[in-house]
Amino acid sequence: MTAIAPSPRLVLADRVLPRRLATDLALVAGGALLTALLAQVSIPLWPVPITGQTLAVLLVGASLGAVRGGASLLLYALLGFAGLPFYAPQPDGSHLTGLVALAAPSFGFIVGFIPAAAFVGWLSERTWDRKFLKALATFAGGSLVVFAIGLPWLAVVTGANLEQTLEWGLYPFIVGGIIKAVIAAILLPLAWKGADAIAARRD
């Protein structure tokens, strides 16, 4: 059976694993699960804590490419909406699901994860994830895609004006976003070096 939307462009997953439909489906599911897992991780930081959710989006998109990365985050969004405790927990530890999640000010960011992963994957298919500076630009761009969708959603749901929207949905997350982009920009080139070394020994 053929793989999902086969592409001649190589991303990290294709350097490690052969392209097969079963492999692609497993990678898409695995990316959704990784995002759900990292969404539960919170690191205290002023003025708001950092969660691992966006870091997972960047890593999944870069590792799987545009189509599989976008599909993985779409699956993540759908499974969380359907009732699984996949989204980042609320302050009381609960998880929003279904229409309650849809009406939340933060749901636009979850929607934004899908094109963000696809965007990062598209650039990674063009080798932008293999050197630190290009990878940093790639992941910073992916984060901007999330905000480009999440902020208007927040404004519509809350009725906030532009200043309030930026105060609630952008400014508190700038430091965390930079940290996550740097982490991803360090990890992906290192992962490529490891994958190339393994492939060289295998060949």
Tab-separated table of C-alpha atoms in Angstrom:
chain	number	residue	atom	x	y	z
A	1	MET	CA	0.000	0.000	0.000
A	2	THR	CA	1.197	3.525	-0.732
A	3	ALA	CA	2.140	6.051	1.903
A	4	ILE	CA	0.092	9.136	2.720
A	5	ALA	CA	0.738	11.808	0.051
A	6	PRO	CA	4.240	10.567	-0.790
A	7	SER	CA	6.763	13.344	-1.337
A	8	PRO	CA	10.277	13.227	-2.754
A	9	ARG	CA	11.359	15.637	-0.030
A	10	LEU	CA	12.964	14.011	2.970
A	11	VAL	CA	12.056	14.882	6.549
A	12	LEU	CA	13.478	13.395	9.725
A	13	ALA	CA	10.941	10.574	9.988
A	14	ASP	CA	11.747	9.460	6.442
A	15	ARG	CA	15.454	9.399	7.235
A	16	VAL	CA	14.788	6.905	10.011
A	17	LEU	CA	11.808	4.882	8.757
A	18	PRO	CA	10.696	3.645	5.318
A	19	ARG	CA	7.627	5.295	3.763
A	20	ARG	CA	4.681	2.929	4.132
A	21	LEU	CA	1.017	3.629	4.797
A	22	ALA	CA	1.080	1.765	8.110
A	23	THR	CA	4.171	3.696	9.180
A	24	ASP	CA	2.600	7.013	8.209
A	25	LEU	CA	-0.581	6.259	10.136
A	26	ALA	CA	1.447	5.270	13.193
A	27	LEU	CA	3.494	8.467	12.966
A	28	VAL	CA	0.370	10.624	12.677
A	29	ALA	CA	-1.143	8.928	15.726
A	30	GLY	CA	2.144	9.120	17.605
A	31	GLY	CA	2.442	12.837	16.909
A	32	ALA	CA	-1.049	13.422	18.306
A	33	LEU	CA	-0.190	11.438	21.433
A	34	LEU	CA	3.106	13.287	21.897
A	35	THR	CA	1.264	16.601	21.701
A	36	ALA	CA	-1.287	15.385	24.244
A	37	LEU	CA	1.501	14.249	26.568
A	38	LEU	CA	3.506	17.470	26.367
A	39	ALA	CA	0.318	19.506	26.795
A	40	GLN	CA	0.172	18.167	30.353
A	41	VAL	CA	3.708	19.418	31.105
A	42	SER	CA	3.888	22.841	32.719
A	43	ILE	CA	7.022	24.732	33.766
A	44	PRO	CA	6.486	27.658	36.162
A	45	LEU	CA	7.590	30.913	34.534
A	46	TRP	CA	6.591	34.531	34.979
A	47	PRO	CA	4.100	35.869	33.978
A	48	VAL	CA	2.506	32.588	32.857
A	49	PRO	CA	3.769	28.993	32.916
A	50	ILE	CA	5.131	27.306	29.806
A	51	THR	CA	3.320	24.221	28.558
A	52	GLY	CA	4.857	21.732	26.157
A	53	GLN	CA	1.964	21.871	23.704
A	54	THR	CA	3.465	24.277	21.177
A	55	LEU	CA	6.881	22.616	21.434
A	56	ALA	CA	5.222	19.362	20.389
A	57	VAL	CA	3.550	21.112	17.447
A	58	LEU	CA	6.923	22.366	16.204
A	59	LEU	CA	8.660	19.014	16.663
A	60	VAL	CA	5.860	16.993	15.078
A	61	GLY	CA	5.581	19.305	12.088
A	62	ALA	CA	9.317	19.289	11.457
A	63	SER	CA	9.720	15.546	11.925
A	64	LEU	CA	6.731	14.425	9.853
A	65	GLY	CA	6.455	17.077	7.138
A	66	ALA	CA	3.530	19.203	6.008
A	67	VAL	CA	0.832	16.603	5.309
A	68	ARG	CA	1.508	14.159	8.131
A	69	GLY	CA	2.319	16.940	10.594
A	70	GLY	CA	-0.914	18.774	9.835
A	71	ALA	CA	-2.862	15.511	9.971
A	72	SER	CA	-1.337	14.671	13.338
A	73	LEU	CA	-2.416	17.964	14.891
A	74	LEU	CA	-5.852	17.659	13.282
A	75	LEU	CA	-6.172	14.257	14.959
A	76	TYR	CA	-5.041	15.785	18.252
A	77	ALA	CA	-7.680	18.514	17.996
A	78	LEU	CA	-10.441	16.055	17.086
A	79	LEU	CA	-9.623	13.575	19.852
A	80	GLY	CA	-9.527	16.325	22.462
A	81	PHE	CA	-12.813	17.721	21.178
A	82	ALA	CA	-14.319	14.224	21.305
A	83	GLY	CA	-13.633	13.933	25.028
A	84	LEU	CA	-10.117	12.632	25.571
A	85	PRO	CA	-8.072	14.675	28.097
A	86	PHE	CA	-5.622	15.843	25.449
A	87	TYR	CA	-5.678	19.624	25.796
A	88	ALA	CA	-3.627	21.545	28.356
A	89	PRO	CA	-5.415	21.321	31.721
A	90	GLN	CA	-7.276	24.228	33.275
A	91	PRO	CA	-5.985	25.795	36.520
A	92	ASP	CA	-8.178	23.397	38.518
A	93	GLY	CA	-6.762	20.383	36.646
A	94	SER	CA	-9.848	19.749	34.510
A	95	HIS	CA	-9.808	19.351	30.719
A	96	LEU	CA	-12.175	21.161	28.373
A	97	THR	CA	-13.801	19.049	25.665
A	98	GLY	CA	-16.590	19.298	23.109
A	99	LEU	CA	-18.600	22.487	22.710
A	100	VAL	CA	-17.236	23.847	25.985
A	101	ALA	CA	-13.722	23.694	24.533
A	102	LEU	CA	-14.940	25.185	21.262
A	103	ALA	CA	-16.334	28.197	23.109
A	104	ALA	CA	-13.148	28.720	25.114
A	105	PRO	CA	-10.940	31.720	24.279
A	106	SER	CA	-7.945	29.403	23.913
A	107	PHE	CA	-9.462	27.030	21.343
A	108	GLY	CA	-8.296	29.168	18.435
A	109	PHE	CA	-4.731	28.322	19.381
A	110	ILE	CA	-5.554	24.613	19.106
A	111	VAL	CA	-7.005	25.263	15.654
A	112	GLY	CA	-3.845	27.196	14.820
A	113	PHE	CA	-1.691	24.189	15.668
A	114	ILE	CA	-2.855	22.466	12.472
A	115	PRO	CA	-1.613	24.996	9.880
A	116	ALA	CA	1.404	25.740	12.091
A	117	ALA	CA	2.525	22.103	11.949
A	118	ALA	CA	1.909	22.040	8.198
A	119	PHE	CA	3.903	25.257	7.730
A	120	VAL	CA	6.832	23.994	9.791
A	121	GLY	CA	6.670	20.687	7.936
A	122	TRP	CA	6.679	22.447	4.564
A	123	LEU	CA	9.839	24.350	5.446
A	124	SER	CA	11.424	21.223	6.910
A	125	GLU	CA	10.814	19.406	3.629
A	126	ARG	CA	13.050	22.097	2.179
A	127	THR	CA	15.804	21.396	4.774
A	128	TRP	CA	15.076	24.403	6.987
A	129	ASP	CA	15.248	22.214	10.106
A	130	ARG	CA	18.856	21.067	9.717
A	131	LYS	CA	20.811	24.154	10.799
A	132	PHE	CA	20.167	26.144	13.957
A	133	LEU	CA	19.427	29.587	12.492
A	134	LYS	CA	17.131	28.338	9.738
A	135	ALA	CA	15.431	26.008	12.209
A	136	LEU	CA	14.942	28.893	14.637
A	137	ALA	CA	13.344	30.991	11.888
A	138	THR	CA	11.145	28.030	10.929
A	139	PHE	CA	9.900	27.454	14.454
A	140	ALA	CA	9.418	31.159	15.135
A	141	GLY	CA	7.299	31.297	11.978
A	142	GLY	CA	5.277	28.308	13.135
A	143	SER	CA	4.593	30.027	16.449
A	144	LEU	CA	3.418	33.145	14.607
A	145	VAL	CA	0.941	31.026	12.639
A	146	VAL	CA	-0.549	29.810	15.927
A	147	PHE	CA	-0.961	33.388	17.163
A	148	ALA	CA	-2.366	34.557	13.824
A	149	ILE	CA	-5.335	32.227	14.323
A	150	GLY	CA	-5.510	32.100	18.106
A	151	LEU	CA	-5.626	35.839	18.758
A	152	PRO	CA	-8.619	36.656	16.506
A	153	TRP	CA	-10.482	33.689	18.021
A	154	LEU	CA	-9.762	35.003	21.518
A	155	ALA	CA	-10.964	38.473	20.529
A	156	VAL	CA	-14.228	37.188	19.060
A	157	VAL	CA	-15.036	34.894	21.993
A	158	THR	CA	-14.222	37.438	24.699
A	159	GLY	CA	-15.216	40.612	22.880
A	160	ALA	CA	-11.804	42.051	23.724
A	161	ASN	CA	-10.338	45.020	21.901
A	162	LEU	CA	-6.907	44.864	20.272
A	163	GLU	CA	-5.002	46.008	23.351
A	164	GLN	CA	-6.770	43.505	25.601
A	165	THR	CA	-6.297	40.711	23.074
A	166	LEU	CA	-2.554	41.286	22.949
A	167	GLU	CA	-2.323	41.599	26.735
A	168	TRP	CA	-4.185	38.335	27.287
A	169	GLY	CA	-3.095	36.228	24.338
A	170	LEU	CA	0.317	37.403	23.142
A	171	TYR	CA	2.507	39.326	25.561
A	172	PRO	CA	2.489	36.735	28.388
A	173	PHE	CA	3.571	33.998	25.985
A	174	ILE	CA	6.438	35.712	24.166
A	175	VAL	CA	9.177	34.486	26.514
A	176	GLY	CA	7.844	30.936	26.524
A	177	GLY	CA	7.478	30.959	22.747
A	178	ILE	CA	11.081	32.049	22.290
A	179	ILE	CA	12.308	29.363	24.679
A	180	LYS	CA	10.359	26.640	22.870
A	181	ALA	CA	11.552	27.794	19.443
A	182	VAL	CA	15.165	27.709	20.661
A	183	ILE	CA	14.725	24.247	22.187
A	184	ALA	CA	13.242	22.894	18.959
A	185	ALA	CA	15.974	24.595	16.897
A	186	ILE	CA	18.594	22.813	19.004
A	187	LEU	CA	16.886	19.413	19.017
A	188	LEU	CA	16.124	19.026	15.310
A	189	PRO	CA	19.659	19.574	13.942
A	190	LEU	CA	20.990	17.229	16.628
A	191	ALA	CA	18.378	14.638	15.682
A	192	TRP	CA	19.415	14.950	12.036
A	193	LYS	CA	23.058	14.339	12.936
A	194	GLY	CA	22.061	11.247	14.877
A	195	ALA	CA	19.812	9.979	12.089
A	196	ASP	CA	22.530	10.524	9.481
A	197	ALA	CA	25.058	8.663	11.624
A	198	ILE	CA	22.684	5.719	12.051
A	199	ALA	CA	21.928	5.658	8.328
A	200	ALA	CA	25.633	5.745	7.477
A	201	ARG	CA	26.332	2.739	9.691
A	202	ARG	CA	23.345	0.916	8.233
A	203	ASP	CA	24.543	1.570	4.678
